PDB file of C-alpha atoms in Angstrom:
ATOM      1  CA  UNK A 655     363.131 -49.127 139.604  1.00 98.00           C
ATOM      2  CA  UNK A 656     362.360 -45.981 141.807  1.00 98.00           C
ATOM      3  CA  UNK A 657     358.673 -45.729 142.985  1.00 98.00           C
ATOM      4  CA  UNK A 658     358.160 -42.588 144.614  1.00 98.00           C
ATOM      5  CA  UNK A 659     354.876 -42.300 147.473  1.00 98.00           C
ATOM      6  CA  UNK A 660     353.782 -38.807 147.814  1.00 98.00           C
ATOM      7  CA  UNK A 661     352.158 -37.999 151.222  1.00 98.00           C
ATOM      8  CA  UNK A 662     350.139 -34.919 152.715  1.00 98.00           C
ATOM      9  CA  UNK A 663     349.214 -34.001 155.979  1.00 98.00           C
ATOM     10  CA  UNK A 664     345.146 -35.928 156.250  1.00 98.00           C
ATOM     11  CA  UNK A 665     346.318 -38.651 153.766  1.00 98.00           C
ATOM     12  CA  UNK A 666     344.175 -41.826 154.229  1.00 98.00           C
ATOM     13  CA  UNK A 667     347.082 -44.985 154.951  1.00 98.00           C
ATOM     14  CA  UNK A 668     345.549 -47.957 153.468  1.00 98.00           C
ATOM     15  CA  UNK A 669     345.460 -45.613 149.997  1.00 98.00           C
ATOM     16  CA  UNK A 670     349.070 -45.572 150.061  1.00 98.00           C
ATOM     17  CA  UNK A 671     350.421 -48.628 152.355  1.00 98.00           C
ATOM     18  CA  UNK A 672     348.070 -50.865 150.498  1.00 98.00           C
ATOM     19  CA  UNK A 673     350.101 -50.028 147.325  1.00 98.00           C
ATOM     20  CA  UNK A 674     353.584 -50.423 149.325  1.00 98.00           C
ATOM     21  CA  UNK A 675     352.939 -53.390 150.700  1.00 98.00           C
ATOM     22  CA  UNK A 676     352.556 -54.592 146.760  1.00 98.00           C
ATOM     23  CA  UNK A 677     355.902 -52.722 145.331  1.00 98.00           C
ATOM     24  CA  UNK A 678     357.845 -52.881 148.247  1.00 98.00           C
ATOM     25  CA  UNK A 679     358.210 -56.899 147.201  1.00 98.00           C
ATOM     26  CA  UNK A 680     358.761 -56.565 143.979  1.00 98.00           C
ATOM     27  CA  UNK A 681     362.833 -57.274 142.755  1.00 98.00           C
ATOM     28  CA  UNK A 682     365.037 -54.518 142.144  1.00 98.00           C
ATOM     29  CA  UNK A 683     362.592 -51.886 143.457  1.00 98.00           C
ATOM     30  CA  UNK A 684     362.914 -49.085 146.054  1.00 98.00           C
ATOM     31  CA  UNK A 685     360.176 -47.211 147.075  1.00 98.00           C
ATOM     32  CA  UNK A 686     360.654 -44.064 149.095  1.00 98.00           C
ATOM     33  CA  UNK A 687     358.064 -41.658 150.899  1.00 98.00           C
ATOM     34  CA  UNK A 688     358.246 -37.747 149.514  1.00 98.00           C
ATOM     35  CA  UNK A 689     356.215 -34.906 150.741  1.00 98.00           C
ATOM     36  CA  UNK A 690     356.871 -30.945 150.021  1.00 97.00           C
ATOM     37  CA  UNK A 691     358.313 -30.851 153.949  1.00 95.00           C
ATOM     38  CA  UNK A 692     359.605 -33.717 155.068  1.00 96.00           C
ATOM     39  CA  UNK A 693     359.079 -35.204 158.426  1.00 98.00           C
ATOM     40  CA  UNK A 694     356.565 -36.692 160.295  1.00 98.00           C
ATOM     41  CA  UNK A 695     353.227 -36.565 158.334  1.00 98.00           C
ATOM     42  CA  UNK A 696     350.076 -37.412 159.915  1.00 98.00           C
ATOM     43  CA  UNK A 697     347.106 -39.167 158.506  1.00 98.00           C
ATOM     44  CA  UNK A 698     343.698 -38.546 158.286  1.00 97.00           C
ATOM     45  CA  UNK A 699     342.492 -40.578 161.786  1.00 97.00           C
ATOM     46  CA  UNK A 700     345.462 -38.333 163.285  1.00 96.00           C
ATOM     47  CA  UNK A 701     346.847 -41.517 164.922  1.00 96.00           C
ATOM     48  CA  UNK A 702     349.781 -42.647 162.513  1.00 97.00           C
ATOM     49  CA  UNK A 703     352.482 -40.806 161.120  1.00 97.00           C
ATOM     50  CA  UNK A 704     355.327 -41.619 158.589  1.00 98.00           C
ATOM     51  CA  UNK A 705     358.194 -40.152 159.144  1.00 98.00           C
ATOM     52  CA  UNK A 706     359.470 -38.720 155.269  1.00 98.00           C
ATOM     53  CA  UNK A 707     362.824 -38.115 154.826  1.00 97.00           C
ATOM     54  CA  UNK A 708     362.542 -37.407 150.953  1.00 98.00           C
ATOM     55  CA  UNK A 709     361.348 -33.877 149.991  1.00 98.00           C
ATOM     56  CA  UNK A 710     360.500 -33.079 146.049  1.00 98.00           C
ATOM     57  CA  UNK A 711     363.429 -32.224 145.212  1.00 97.00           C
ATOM     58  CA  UNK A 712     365.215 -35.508 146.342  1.00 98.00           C
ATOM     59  CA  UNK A 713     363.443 -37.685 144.146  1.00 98.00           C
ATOM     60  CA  UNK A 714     363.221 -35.653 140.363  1.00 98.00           C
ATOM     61  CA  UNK A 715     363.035 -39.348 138.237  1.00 98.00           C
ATOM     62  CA  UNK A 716     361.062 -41.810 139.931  1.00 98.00           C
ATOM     63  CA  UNK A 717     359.408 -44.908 137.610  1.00 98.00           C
ATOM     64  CA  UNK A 718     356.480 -44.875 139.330  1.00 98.00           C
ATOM     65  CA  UNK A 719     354.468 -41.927 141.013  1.00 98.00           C
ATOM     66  CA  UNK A 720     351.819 -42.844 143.511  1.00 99.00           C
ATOM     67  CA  UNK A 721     349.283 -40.531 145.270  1.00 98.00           C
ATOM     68  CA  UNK A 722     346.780 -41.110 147.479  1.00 98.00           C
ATOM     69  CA  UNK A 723     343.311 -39.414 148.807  1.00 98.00           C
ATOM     70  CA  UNK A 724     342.326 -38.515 152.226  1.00 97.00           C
ATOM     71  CA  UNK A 725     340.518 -35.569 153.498  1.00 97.00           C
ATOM     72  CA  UNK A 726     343.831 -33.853 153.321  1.00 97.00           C
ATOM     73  CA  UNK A 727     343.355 -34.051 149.332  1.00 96.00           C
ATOM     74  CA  UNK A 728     340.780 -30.510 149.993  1.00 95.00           C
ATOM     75  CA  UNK A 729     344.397 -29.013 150.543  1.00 97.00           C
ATOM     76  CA  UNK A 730     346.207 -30.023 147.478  1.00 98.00           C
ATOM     77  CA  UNK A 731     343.822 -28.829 144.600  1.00 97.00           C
ATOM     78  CA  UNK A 732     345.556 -25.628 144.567  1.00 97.00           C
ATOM     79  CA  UNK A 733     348.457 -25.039 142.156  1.00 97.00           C
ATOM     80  CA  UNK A 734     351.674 -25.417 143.901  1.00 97.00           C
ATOM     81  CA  UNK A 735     355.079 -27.114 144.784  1.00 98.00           C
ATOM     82  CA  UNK A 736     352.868 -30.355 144.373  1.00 98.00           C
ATOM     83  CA  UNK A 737     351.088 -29.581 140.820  1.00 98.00           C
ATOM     84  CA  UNK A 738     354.543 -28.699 139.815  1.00 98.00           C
ATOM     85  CA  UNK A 739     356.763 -31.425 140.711  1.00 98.00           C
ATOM     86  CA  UNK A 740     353.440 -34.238 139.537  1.00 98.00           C
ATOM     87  CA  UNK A 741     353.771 -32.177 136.183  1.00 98.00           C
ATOM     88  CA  UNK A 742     357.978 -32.906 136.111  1.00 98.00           C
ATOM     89  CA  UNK A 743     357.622 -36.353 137.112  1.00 98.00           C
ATOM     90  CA  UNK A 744     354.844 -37.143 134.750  1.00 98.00           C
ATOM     91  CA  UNK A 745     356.723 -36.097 131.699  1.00 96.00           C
ATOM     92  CA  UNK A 746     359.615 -38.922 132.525  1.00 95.00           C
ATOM     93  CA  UNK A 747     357.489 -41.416 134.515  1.00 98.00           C
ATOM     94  CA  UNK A 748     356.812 -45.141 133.601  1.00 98.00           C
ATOM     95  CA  UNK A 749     353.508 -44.612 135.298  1.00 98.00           C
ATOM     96  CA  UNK A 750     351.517 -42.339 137.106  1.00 99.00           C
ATOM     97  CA  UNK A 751     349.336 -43.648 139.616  1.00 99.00           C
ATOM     98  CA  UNK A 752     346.924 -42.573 142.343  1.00 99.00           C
ATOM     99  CA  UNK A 753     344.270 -44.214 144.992  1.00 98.00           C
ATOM    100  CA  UNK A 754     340.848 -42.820 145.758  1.00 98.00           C
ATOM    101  CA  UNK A 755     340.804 -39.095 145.668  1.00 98.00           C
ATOM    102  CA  UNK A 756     344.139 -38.924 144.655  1.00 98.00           C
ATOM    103  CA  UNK A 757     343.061 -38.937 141.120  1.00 98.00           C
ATOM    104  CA  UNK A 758     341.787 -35.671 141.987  1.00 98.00           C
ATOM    105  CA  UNK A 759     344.829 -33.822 143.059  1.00 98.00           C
ATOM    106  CA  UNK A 760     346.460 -35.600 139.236  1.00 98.00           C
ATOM    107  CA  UNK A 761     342.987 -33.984 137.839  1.00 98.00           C
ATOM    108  CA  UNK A 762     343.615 -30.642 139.206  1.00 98.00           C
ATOM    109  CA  UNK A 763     347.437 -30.584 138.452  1.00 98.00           C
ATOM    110  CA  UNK A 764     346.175 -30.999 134.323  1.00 98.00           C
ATOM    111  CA  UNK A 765     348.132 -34.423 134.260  1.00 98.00           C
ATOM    112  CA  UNK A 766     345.092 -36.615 133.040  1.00 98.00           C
ATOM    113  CA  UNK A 767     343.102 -34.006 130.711  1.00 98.00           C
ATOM    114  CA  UNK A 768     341.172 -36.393 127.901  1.00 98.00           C
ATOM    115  CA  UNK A 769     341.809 -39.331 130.083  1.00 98.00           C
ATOM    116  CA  UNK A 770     339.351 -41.649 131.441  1.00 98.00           C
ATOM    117  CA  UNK A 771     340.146 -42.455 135.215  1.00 99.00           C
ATOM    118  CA  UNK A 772     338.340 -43.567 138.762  1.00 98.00           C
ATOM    119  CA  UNK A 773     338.295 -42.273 142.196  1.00 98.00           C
ATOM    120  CA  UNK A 774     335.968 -42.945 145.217  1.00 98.00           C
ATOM    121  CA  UNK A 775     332.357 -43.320 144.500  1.00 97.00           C
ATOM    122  CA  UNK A 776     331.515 -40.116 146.183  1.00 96.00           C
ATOM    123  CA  UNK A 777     333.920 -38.440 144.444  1.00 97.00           C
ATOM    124  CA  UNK A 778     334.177 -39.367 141.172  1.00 97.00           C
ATOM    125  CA  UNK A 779     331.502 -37.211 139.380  1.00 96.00           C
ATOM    126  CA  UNK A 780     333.911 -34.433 140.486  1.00 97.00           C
ATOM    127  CA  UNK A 781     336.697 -35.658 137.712  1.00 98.00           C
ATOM    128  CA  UNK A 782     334.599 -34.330 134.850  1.00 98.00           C
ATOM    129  CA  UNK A 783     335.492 -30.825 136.477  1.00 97.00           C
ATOM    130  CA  UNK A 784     338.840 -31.031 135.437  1.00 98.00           C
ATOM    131  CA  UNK A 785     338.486 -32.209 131.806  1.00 98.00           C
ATOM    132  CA  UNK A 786     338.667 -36.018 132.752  1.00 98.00           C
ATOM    133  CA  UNK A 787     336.034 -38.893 132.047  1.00 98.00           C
ATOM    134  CA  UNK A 788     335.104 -40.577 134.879  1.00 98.00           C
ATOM    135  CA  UNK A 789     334.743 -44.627 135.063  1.00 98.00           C
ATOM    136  CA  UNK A 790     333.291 -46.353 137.744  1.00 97.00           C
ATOM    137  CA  UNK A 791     335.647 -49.393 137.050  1.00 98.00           C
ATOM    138  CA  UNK A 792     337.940 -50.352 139.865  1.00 98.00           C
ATOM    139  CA  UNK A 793     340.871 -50.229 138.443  1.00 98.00           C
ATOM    140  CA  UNK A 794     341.553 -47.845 135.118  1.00 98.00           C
ATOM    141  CA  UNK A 795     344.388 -48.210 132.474  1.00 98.00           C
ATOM    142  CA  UNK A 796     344.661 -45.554 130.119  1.00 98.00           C
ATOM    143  CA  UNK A 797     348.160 -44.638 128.636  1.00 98.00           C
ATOM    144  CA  UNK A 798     350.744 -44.940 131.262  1.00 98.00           C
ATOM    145  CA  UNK A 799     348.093 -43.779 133.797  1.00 98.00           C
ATOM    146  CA  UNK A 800     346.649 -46.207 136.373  1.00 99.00           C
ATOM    147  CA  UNK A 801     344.044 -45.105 138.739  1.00 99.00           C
ATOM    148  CA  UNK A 802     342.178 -46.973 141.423  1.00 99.00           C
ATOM    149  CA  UNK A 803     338.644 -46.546 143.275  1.00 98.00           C
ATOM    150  CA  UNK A 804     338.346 -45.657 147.006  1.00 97.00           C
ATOM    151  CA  UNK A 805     340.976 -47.045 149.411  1.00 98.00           C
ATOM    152  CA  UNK A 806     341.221 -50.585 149.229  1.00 98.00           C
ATOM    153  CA  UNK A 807     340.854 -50.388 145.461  1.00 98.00           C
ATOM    154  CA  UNK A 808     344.487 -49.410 145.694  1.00 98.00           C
ATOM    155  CA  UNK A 809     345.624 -52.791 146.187  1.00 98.00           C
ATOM    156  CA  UNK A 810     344.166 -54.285 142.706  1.00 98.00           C
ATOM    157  CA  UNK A 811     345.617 -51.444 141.311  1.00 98.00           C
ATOM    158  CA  UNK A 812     349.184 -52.178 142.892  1.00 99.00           C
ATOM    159  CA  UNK A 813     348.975 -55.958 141.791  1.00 98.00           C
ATOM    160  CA  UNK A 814     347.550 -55.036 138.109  1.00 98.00           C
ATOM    161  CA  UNK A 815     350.365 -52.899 137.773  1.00 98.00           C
ATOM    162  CA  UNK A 816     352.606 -55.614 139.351  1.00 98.00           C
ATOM    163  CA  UNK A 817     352.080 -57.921 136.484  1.00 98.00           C
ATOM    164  CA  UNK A 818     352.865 -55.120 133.655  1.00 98.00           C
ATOM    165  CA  UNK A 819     356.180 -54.530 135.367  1.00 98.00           C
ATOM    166  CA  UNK A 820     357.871 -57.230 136.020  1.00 98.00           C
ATOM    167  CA  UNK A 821     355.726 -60.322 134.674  1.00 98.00           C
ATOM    168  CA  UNK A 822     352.617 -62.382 135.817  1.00 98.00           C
ATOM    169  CA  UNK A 823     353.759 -64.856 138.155  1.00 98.00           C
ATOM    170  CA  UNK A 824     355.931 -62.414 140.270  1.00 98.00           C
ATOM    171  CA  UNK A 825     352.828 -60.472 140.987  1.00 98.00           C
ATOM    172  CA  UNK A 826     350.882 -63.167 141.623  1.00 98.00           C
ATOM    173  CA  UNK A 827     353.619 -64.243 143.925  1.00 98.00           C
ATOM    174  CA  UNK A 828     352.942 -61.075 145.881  1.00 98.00           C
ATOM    175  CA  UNK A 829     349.668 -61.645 145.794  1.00 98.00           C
ATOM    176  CA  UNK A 830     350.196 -65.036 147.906  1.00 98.00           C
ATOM    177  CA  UNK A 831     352.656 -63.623 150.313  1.00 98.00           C
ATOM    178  CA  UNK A 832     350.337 -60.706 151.835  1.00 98.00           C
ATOM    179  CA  UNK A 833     347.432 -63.606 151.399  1.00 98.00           C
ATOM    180  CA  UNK A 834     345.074 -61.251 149.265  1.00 98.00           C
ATOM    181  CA  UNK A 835     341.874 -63.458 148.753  1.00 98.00           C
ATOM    182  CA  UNK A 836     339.400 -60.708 150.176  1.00 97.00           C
ATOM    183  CA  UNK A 837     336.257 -62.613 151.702  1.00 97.00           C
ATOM    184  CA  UNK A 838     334.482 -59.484 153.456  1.00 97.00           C
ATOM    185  CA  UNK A 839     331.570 -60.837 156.017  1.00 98.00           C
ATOM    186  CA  UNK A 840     329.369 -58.092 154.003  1.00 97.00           C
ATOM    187  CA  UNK A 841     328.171 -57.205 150.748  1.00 96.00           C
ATOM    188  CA  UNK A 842     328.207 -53.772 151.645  1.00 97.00           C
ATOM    189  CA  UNK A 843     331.522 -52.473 149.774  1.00 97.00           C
ATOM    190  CA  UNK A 844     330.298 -50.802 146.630  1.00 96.00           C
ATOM    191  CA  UNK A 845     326.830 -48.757 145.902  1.00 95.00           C
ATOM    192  CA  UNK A 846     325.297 -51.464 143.623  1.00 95.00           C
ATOM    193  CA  UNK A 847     325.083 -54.193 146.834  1.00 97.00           C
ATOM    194  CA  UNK A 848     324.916 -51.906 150.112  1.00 97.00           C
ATOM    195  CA  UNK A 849     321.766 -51.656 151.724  1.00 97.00           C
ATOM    196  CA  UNK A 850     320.058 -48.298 151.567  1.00 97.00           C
ATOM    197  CA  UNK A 851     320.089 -47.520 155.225  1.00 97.00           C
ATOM    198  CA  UNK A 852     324.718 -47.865 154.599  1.00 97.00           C
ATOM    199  CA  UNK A 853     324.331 -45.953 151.612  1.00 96.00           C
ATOM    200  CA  UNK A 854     322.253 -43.210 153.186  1.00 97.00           C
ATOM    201  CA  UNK A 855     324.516 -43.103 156.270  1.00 97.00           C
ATOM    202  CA  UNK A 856     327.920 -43.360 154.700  1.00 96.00           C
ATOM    203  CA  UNK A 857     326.770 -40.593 152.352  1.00 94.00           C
ATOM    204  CA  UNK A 858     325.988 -38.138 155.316  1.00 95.00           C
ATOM    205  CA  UNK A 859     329.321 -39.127 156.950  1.00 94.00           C
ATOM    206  CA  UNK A 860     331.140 -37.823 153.488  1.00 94.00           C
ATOM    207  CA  UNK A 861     328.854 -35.019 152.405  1.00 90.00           C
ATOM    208  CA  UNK A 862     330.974 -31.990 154.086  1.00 87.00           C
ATOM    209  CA  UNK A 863     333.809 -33.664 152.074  1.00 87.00           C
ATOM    210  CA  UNK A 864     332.321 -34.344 148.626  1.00 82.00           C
ATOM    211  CA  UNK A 865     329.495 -32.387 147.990  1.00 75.00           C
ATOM    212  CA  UNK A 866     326.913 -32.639 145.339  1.00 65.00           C
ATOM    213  CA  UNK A 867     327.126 -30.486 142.272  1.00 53.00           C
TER     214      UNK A 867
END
């Protein structure tokens, strides 16, 4: 099984290494790195590159297709090399997956028209743009489309898809060997339990990015 990573110049890494760290474990499963110009691409904190050796044209049958968000995602809405080669992929793919904003870029590309799917909270109203019902669930299953919420979501998603491929107990077997059994120290990681004062400021922080309709 081939699962192919797309990356983009401002992608966010835990969107995308979150999800490695899942498939990279699984048996019989490479996953390889692919952006439109291969090299070193750097995130969105400017302070960690991967260094992709795959352009879109290397990889033309992966299983699995995973992209991420990250203020880079602004960049990718336009029709391109990107749209086109999601489009390809899609029609052959096992499953088509993205983190966060990611689901975005899959919105604007026409792959999940009539589909229901997730992004990041301050985000996600912006699906419905593109033809796509939005779901505030954290992980989404809807045809051979899996999308996640914001950033860390990406990791239930990797695990949930885990256990379709290759069987229950393997996943969960992953699960144990990167020790996921999230305790955070706050209650602050979704809308419905953050304080006002974190909701008000994290909401400034991302308005130049998502803004209201």
């Amino acid at each position: 099984m081939q699962v192919a990573i797309v990356l983009y110049p401002g992608f966010t890494s835990l969107d995308v290494i979150g999800p490695y760290e899942v498939w990279g474990r699984l048996p019989d499963t490479e996953v390889v790195f692919v952006a439109e110009r291969p090299g070193l691409v750097v995130n969105d904190l400017r302070s960690l590159s991967v260094n992709v050796v795959a352009g879109f044209g290397d990889v033309p049958n992966p299983d699995v297709v995973l992209i991420g968000g990250g203020p880079g995602q602004t960049e990718q809405m336009s029709d391109g090399n990107l749209h086109e080669w999601l489009r390809r992929v899609d029609g052959a793919s096992a499953w088509t997956t993205s983190v966060c904003t990611g689901s975005l870029i899959l919105a604007a590309a026409g792959v999940l028209t009539g589909r229901r799917a997730t992004s990041h909270w301050a985000a996600l109203e912006h699906l419905a743009e593109f033809g796509v019902t939005p779901s505030k669930e954290r992980v989404v299953i809807d045809g051979h489309y899996a999308t996640a919420a914001g950033v860390s979501a990406g990791i239930d998603m990797a695990l949930t898809l885990a256990g379709l491929l290759v069987g229950d107990d393997v996943a969960q077997t992953v699960q144990l060997i990167i020790e996921y059994a999230p305790e955070p120290p706050y209650h602050a990681g979704a809308l419905e339990s953050a304080p006002a004062r974190v909701v008000e400021s994290a909401m400034e922080k991302l308005s130049t990015r998502f803004p209201s309709r």
